[in-house]
C-alpha positions as a printed NumPy array, in Angstrom:
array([[ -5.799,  26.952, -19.705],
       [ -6.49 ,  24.946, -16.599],
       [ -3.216,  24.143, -14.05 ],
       [ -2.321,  20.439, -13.682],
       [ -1.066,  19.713,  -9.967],
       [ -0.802,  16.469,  -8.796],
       [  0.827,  16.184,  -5.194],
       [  2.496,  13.833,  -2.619],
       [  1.97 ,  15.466,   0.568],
       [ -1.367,  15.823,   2.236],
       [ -3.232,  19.188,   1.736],
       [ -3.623,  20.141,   4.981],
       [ -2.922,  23.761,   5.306],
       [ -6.061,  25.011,   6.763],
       [ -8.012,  28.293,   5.729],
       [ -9.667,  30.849,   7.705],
       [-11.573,  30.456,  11.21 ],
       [-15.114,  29.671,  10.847],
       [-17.593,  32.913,  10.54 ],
       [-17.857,  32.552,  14.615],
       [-14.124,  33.182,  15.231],
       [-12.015,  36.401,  14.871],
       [-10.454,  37.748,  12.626],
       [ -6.587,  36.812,  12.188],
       [ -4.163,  39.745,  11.686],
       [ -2.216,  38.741,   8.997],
       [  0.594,  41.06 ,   9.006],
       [  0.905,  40.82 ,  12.882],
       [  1.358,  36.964,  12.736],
       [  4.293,  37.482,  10.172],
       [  6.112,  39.771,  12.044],
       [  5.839,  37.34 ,  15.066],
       [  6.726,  34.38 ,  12.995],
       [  9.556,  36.14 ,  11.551],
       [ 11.424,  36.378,  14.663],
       [ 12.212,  32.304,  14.967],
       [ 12.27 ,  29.444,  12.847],
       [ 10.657,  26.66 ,  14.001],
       [ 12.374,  23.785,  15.898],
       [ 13.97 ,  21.151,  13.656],
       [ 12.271,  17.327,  13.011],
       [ 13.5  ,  13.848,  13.16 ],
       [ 13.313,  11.94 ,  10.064],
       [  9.624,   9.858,  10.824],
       [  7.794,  13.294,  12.787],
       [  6.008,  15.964,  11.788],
       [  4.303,  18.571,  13.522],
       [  1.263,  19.608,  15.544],
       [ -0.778,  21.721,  12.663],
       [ -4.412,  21.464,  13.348],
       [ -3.776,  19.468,  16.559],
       [ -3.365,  22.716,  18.118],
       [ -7.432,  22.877,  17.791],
       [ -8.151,  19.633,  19.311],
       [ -7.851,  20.352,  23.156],
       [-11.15 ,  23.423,  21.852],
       [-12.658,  20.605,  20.69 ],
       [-12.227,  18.019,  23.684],
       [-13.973,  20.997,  25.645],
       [-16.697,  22.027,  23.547],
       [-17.413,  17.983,  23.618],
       [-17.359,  18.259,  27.331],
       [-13.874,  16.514,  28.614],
       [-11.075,  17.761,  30.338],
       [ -8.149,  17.639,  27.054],
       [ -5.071,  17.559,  29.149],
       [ -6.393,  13.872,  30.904],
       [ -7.042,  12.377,  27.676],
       [ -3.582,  13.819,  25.94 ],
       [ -1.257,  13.468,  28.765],
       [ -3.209,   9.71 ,  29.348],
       [ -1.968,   8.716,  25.652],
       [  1.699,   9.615,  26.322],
       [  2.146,  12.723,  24.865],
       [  2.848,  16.43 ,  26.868],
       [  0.087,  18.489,  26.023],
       [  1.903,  21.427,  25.456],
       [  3.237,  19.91 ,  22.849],
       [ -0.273,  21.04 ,  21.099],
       [ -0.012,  24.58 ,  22.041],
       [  1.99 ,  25.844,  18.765],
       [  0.856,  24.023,  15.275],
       [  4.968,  24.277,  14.204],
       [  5.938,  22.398,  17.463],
       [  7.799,  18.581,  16.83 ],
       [  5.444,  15.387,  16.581],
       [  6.194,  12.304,  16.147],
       [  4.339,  11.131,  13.212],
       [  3.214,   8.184,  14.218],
       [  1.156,   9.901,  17.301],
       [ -1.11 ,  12.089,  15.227],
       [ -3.615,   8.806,  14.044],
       [ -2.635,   7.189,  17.427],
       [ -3.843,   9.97 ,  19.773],
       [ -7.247,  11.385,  17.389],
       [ -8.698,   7.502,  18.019],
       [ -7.778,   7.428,  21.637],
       [ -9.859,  10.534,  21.699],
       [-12.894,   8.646,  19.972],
       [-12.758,   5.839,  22.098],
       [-13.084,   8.547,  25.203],
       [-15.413,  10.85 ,  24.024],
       [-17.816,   8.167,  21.812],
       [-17.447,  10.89 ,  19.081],
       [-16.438,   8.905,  15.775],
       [-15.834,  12.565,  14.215],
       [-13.168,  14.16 ,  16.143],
       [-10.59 ,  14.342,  13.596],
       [-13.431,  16.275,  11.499],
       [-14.076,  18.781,  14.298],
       [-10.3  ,  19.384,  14.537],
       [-10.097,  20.232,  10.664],
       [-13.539,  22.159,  11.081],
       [-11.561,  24.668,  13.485],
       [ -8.238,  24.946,  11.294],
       [ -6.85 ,  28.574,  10.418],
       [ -3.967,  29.175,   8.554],
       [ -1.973,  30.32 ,  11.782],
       [ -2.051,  25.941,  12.441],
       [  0.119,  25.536,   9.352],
       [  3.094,  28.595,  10.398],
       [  5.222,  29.652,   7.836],
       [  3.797,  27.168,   4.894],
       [  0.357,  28.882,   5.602],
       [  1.397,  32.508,   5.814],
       [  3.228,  31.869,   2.575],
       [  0.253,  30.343,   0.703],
       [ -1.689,  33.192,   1.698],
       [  0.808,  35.492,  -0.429],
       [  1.158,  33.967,  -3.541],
       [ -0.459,  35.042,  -6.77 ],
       [ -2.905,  32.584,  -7.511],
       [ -4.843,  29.606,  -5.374],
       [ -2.969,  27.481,  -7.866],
       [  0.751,  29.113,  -6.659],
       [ -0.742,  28.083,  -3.485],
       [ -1.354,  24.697,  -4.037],
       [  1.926,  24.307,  -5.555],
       [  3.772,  25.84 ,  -2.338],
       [  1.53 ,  23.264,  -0.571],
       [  2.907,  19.918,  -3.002],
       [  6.363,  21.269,  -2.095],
       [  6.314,  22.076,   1.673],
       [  2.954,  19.959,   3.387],
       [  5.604,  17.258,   4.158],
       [  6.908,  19.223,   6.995],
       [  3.418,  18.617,   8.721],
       [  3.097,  14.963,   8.582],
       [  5.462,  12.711,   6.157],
       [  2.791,   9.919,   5.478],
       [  0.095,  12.451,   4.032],
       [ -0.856,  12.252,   0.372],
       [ -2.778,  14.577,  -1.932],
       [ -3.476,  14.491,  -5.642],
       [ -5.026,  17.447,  -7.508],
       [ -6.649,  16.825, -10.83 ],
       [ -8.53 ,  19.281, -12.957],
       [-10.434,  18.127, -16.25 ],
       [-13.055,  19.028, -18.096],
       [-13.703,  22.317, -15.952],
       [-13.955,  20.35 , -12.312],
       [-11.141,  19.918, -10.122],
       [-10.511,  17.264,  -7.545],
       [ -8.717,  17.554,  -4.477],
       [ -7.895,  14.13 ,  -2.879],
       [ -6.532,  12.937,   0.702],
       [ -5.232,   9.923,   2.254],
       [ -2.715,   9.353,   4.543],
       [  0.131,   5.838,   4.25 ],
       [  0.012,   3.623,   5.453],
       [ -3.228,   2.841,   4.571],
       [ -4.237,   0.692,   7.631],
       [ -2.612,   3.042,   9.996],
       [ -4.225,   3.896,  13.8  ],
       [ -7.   ,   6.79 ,  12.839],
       [ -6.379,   7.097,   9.688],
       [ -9.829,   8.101,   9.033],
       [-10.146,  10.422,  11.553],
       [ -6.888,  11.944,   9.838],
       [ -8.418,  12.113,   6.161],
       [-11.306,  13.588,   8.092],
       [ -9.531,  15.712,   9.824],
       [ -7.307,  16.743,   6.031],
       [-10.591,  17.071,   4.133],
       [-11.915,  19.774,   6.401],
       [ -8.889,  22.097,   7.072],
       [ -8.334,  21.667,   3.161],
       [-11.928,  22.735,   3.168],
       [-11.125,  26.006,   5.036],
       [ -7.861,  26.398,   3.559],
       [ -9.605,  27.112,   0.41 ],
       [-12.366,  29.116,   1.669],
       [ -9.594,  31.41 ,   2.63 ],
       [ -7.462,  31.454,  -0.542],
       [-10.931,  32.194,  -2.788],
       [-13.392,  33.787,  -0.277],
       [-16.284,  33.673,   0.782],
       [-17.484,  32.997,  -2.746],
       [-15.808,  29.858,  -3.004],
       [-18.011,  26.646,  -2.129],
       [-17.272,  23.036,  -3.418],
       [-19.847,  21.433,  -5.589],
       [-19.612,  18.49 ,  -3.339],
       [-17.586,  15.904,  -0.633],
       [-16.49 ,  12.818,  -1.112],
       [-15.268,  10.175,   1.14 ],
       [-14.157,   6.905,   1.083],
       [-15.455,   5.555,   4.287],
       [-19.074,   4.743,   5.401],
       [-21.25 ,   7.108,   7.484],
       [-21.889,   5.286,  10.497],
       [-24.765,   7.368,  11.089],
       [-23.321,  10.245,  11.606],
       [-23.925,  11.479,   8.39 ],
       [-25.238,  15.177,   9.163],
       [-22.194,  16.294,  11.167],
       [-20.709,  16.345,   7.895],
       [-23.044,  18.192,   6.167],
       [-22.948,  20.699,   8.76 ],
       [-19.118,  21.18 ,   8.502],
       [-19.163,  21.452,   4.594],
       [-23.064,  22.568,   3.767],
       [-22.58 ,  20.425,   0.104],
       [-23.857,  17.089,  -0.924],
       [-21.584,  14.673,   1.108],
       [-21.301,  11.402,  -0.55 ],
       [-19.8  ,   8.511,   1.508],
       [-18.27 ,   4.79 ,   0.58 ],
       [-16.733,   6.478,  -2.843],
       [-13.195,   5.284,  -4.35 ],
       [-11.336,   8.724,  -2.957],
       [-11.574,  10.911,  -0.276],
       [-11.628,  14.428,  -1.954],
       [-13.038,  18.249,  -2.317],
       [-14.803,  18.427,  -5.994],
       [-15.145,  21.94 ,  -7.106],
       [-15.02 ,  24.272, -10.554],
       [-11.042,  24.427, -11.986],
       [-11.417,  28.077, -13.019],
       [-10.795,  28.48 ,  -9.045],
       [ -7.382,  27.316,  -9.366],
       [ -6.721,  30.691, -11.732],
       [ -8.516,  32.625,  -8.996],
       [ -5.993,  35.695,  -7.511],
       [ -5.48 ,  35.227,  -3.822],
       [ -7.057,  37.783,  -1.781],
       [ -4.424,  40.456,   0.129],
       [ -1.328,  38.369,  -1.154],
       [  1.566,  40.941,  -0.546],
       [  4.873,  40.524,  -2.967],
       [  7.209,  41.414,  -0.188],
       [  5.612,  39.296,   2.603],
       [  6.158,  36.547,   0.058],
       [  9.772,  37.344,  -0.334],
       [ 10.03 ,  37.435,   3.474],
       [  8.153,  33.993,   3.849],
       [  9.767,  31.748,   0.879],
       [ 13.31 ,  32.493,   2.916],
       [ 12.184,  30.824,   5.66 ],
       [ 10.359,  28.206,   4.881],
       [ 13.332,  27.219,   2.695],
       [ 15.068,  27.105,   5.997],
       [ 12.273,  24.84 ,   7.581],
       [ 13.078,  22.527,   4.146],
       [ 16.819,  22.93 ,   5.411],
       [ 16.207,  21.976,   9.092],
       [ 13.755,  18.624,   8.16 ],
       [ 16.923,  17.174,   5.595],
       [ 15.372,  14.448,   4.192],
       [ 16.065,  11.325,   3.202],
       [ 15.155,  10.515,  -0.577],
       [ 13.701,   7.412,  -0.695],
       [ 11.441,   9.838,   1.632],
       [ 10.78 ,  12.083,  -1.329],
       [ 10.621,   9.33 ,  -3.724],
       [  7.859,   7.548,  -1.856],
       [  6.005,  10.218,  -1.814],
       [  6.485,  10.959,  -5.562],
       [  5.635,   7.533,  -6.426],
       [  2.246,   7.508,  -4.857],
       [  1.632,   9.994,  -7.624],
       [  3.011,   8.487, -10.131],
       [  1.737,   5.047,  -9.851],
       [ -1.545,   6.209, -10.236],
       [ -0.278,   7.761, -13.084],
       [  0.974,   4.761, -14.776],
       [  4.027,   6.514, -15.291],
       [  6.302,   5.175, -12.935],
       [  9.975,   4.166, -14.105],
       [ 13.335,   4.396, -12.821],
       [ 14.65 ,   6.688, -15.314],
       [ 11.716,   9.144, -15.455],
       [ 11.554,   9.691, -11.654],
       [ 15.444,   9.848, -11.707],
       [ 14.472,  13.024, -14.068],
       [ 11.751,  14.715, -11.541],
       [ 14.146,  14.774,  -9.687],
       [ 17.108,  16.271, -11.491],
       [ 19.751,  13.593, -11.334],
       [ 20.756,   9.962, -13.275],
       [ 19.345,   7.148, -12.91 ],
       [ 22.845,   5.919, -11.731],
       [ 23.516,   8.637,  -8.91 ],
       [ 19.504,   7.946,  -7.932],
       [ 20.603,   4.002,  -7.414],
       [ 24.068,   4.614,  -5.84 ],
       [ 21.916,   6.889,  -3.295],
       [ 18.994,   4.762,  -2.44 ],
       [ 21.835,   1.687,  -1.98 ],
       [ 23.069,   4.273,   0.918],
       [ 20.261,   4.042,   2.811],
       [ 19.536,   0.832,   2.091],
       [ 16.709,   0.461,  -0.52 ],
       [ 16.186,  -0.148,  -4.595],
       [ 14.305,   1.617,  -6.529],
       [ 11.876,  -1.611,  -6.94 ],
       [ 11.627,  -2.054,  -3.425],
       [  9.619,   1.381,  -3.271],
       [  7.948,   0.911,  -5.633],
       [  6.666,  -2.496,  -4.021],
       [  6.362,  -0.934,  -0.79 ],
       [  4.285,   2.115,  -2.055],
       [  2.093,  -0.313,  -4.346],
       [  1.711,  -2.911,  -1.699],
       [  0.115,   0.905,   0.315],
       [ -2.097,   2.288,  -2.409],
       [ -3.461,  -2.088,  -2.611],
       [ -4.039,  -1.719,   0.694],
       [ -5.948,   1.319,   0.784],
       [ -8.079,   0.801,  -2.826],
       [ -9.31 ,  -2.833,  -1.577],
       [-10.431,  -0.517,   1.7  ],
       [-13.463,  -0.407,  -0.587],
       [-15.308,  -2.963,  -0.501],
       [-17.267,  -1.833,  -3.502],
       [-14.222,  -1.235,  -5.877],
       [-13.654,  -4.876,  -8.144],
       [-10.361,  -6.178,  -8.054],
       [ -9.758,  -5.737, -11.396],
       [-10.205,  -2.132, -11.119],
       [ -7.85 ,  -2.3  ,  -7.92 ],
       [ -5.29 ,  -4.127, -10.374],
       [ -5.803,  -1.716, -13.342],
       [ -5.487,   1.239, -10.685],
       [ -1.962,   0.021, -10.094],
       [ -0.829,  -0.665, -13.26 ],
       [ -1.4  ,  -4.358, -13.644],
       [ -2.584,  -5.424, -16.919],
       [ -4.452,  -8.462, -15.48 ],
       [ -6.169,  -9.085, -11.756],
       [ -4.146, -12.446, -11.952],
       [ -0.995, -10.84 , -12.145],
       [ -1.969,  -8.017,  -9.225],
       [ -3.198, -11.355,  -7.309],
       [ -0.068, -12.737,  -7.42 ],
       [  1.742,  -9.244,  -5.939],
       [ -0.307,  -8.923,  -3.685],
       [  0.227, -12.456,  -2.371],
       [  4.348, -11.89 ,  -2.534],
       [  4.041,  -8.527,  -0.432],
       [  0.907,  -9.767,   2.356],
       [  1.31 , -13.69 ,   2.181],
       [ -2.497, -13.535,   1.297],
       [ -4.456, -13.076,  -1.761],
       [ -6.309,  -9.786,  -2.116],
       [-10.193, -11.355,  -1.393],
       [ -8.844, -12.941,   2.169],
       [ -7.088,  -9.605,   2.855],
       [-10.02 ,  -7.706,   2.058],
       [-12.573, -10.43 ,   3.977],
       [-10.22 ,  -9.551,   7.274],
       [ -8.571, -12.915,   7.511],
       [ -6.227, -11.129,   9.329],
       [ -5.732,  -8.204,  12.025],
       [ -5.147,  -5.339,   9.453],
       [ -2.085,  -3.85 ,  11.3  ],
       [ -0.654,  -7.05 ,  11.596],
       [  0.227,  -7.462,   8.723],
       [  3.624,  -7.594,   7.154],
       [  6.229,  -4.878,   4.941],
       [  6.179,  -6.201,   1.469],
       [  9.208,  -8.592,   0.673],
       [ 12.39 ,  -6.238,  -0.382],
       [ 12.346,  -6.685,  -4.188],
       [ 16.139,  -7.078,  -5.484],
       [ 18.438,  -3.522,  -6.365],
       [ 18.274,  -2.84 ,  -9.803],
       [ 20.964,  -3.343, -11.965],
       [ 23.031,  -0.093, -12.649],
       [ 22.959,   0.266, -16.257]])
């Protein structure tokens, strides 16, 4: 039978080094790793991951990385470890000050191009020793938030093909498609090192245009690459997700799971964190209630209220907030009808997603999607009213 995984954090654990680079010594790493646990977050960062490949790439492209980093605000030796603290909201900010310097509209895919499993620390190494690519994937649903907290990822395998799909919230954030870019292709290598050499997708999408530079893309992924689609995603055959991962060791696993539970136990977050990243899923799903995601998550519906009233949200309010992302994202392109957009999100009419849309933006979805407005402009939607506690 085929795994099911859907996901709320970005799949972004990268794979091995391109054919050109060396060889990683696994079991050297892990005894490194082993000796410290990574520095703790705040609750909006993440960390460096594949950033750690980006001043390579700023040289190979022929500028001097520490001007252009240290020029955006951020201490480049903050890039030097892939585990190292980052604010979230830096990682989007920084990849299109890069474009803007260089004239390269690809960076973030040359960054992902580079990724090795070393980026990702501990969530990596542990990937890398579990059973099957699909015990990977799941480690990765469970742990990728560590890396950056706005990432999303849904896995879906049907009829024999599986698809592996990126974006990052919100959707009209500072390089956010240098970001998906940047996802798509360490996700690329990720799996080329959890399947081997073998393994090859049967093709790329993405959800942006070309802007004719079409080929670099090919080159990274040597499949059909087809841009302007509805999702950003890896399509390949499901029967890889039963595949056994090559060299997984049962006691490096063992040694690995213990601390990156203790990563999980330094990050502490918030859960109207977890839930917004659950619902992103689950809207999509059309299977998004109170009392259901109460039960993903092993507690009441009551005790879920009483603790989203603590930190000052409603259930409803997320769920408006996470909508009011996935809207913004889906009428990204250009080509998708708004009643699709509307059906997407669970709205049995476009009239009624119309109306939404107009509550959360103070525009109607064609005047949003005509750029009426500067994108990042625009406003959180309106806090919906705390559900009664029944």
């Amino acid at each position: 039978m085929v795994p099911y995984i859907d996901a709320g954090t970005v799949i972004s654990i990268s794979g091995e080094a391109p054919a050109s680079a060396p060889a990683t010594n696994l079991h050297a790493e892990i005894r490194i790793a082993s000796i410290e646990v990574a520095p703790p977050l705040d609750h909006q960062g993440g960390r460096g991951g594949t950033l750690r490949e980006l001043p390579l790439v700023l040289r190979t492209l022929g500028f001097e990385p520490d001007a252009i980093i240290g020029g955006y605000g951020l201490n480049p030796r903050l890039l030097d470890n892939g585990d190292n603290p980052l604010p979230a909201t830096s990682v989007g900010g920084l990849l299109e000050a890069c474009v803007t310097t260089t004239g390269c509209r690809h960076v973030g895919l040359l960054v992902g191009a580079r990724a090795r499993t070393s980026c990702f620390g501990m969530v990596g190494l542990l990937m890398q020793h579990l059973p099957t690519v699909s015990d990977a994937l799941r480690c990765l649903i469970s742990h990728g938030h560590l890396y950056h907290p706005g990432a999303v990822s849904i896995l879906d395998a049907t009829d024999g093909t599986a698809m592996l799909r990126y974006r990052f919230s919100p959707a009209d954030a500072p390089g956010g498609i240098q970001m998906v870019d940047g996802a798509l292709a360490s996700g690329f290598r990720m799996m080329q090192a959890l399947c081997g050499p073998d393994w090859t997708p049967v093709e790329v999408l993405l959800s942006h245009p070309g802007g004719g530079d079409e080929e670099a893309y090919r080159r990274v992924f040597d499949v059909p690459v087809r841009f302007g689609q509805e999702a950003t995603a890896l399509v390949f055959d499901a029967e890889w997700l039963s595949h056994p991962v090559p060299g997984a060791d049962p006691g490096f696993r063992a040694i690995l799971e213990l601390q990156v539970d203790a990563l999980e136990h330094l990050h502490d977050e918030a859960l109207s964190s977890q839930l917004r990243r659950s619902l992103r899923t689950l809207l999509l799903r059309k299977g998004c209630s109170a009392g259901r995601t109460a039960q993903l998550f092993a507690m009441h519906r009551r005790t879920m209220s009483r603790r989203l009233k603590a930190e000052g949200h409603s259930f409803q309010h997320l769920v408006d907030e996470v909508r009011y992302d996935i809207a913004r994202h889906l009428l990204g392109n250009a080509s998708m009808p708004l009643a699709e957009v509307a059906a997407a999100l669970g709205y049995s009419e476009a009239s009624a997603f119309t109306r939404a849309f107009r509550r959360w933006s103070g525009l109607n979805p064609k005047a949003w999607r005509l750029g009426a407005v500067v994108r990042h402009g625009l406003p959180e939607p309106a806090v919906a009213p705390a559900l009664p506690v029944v």
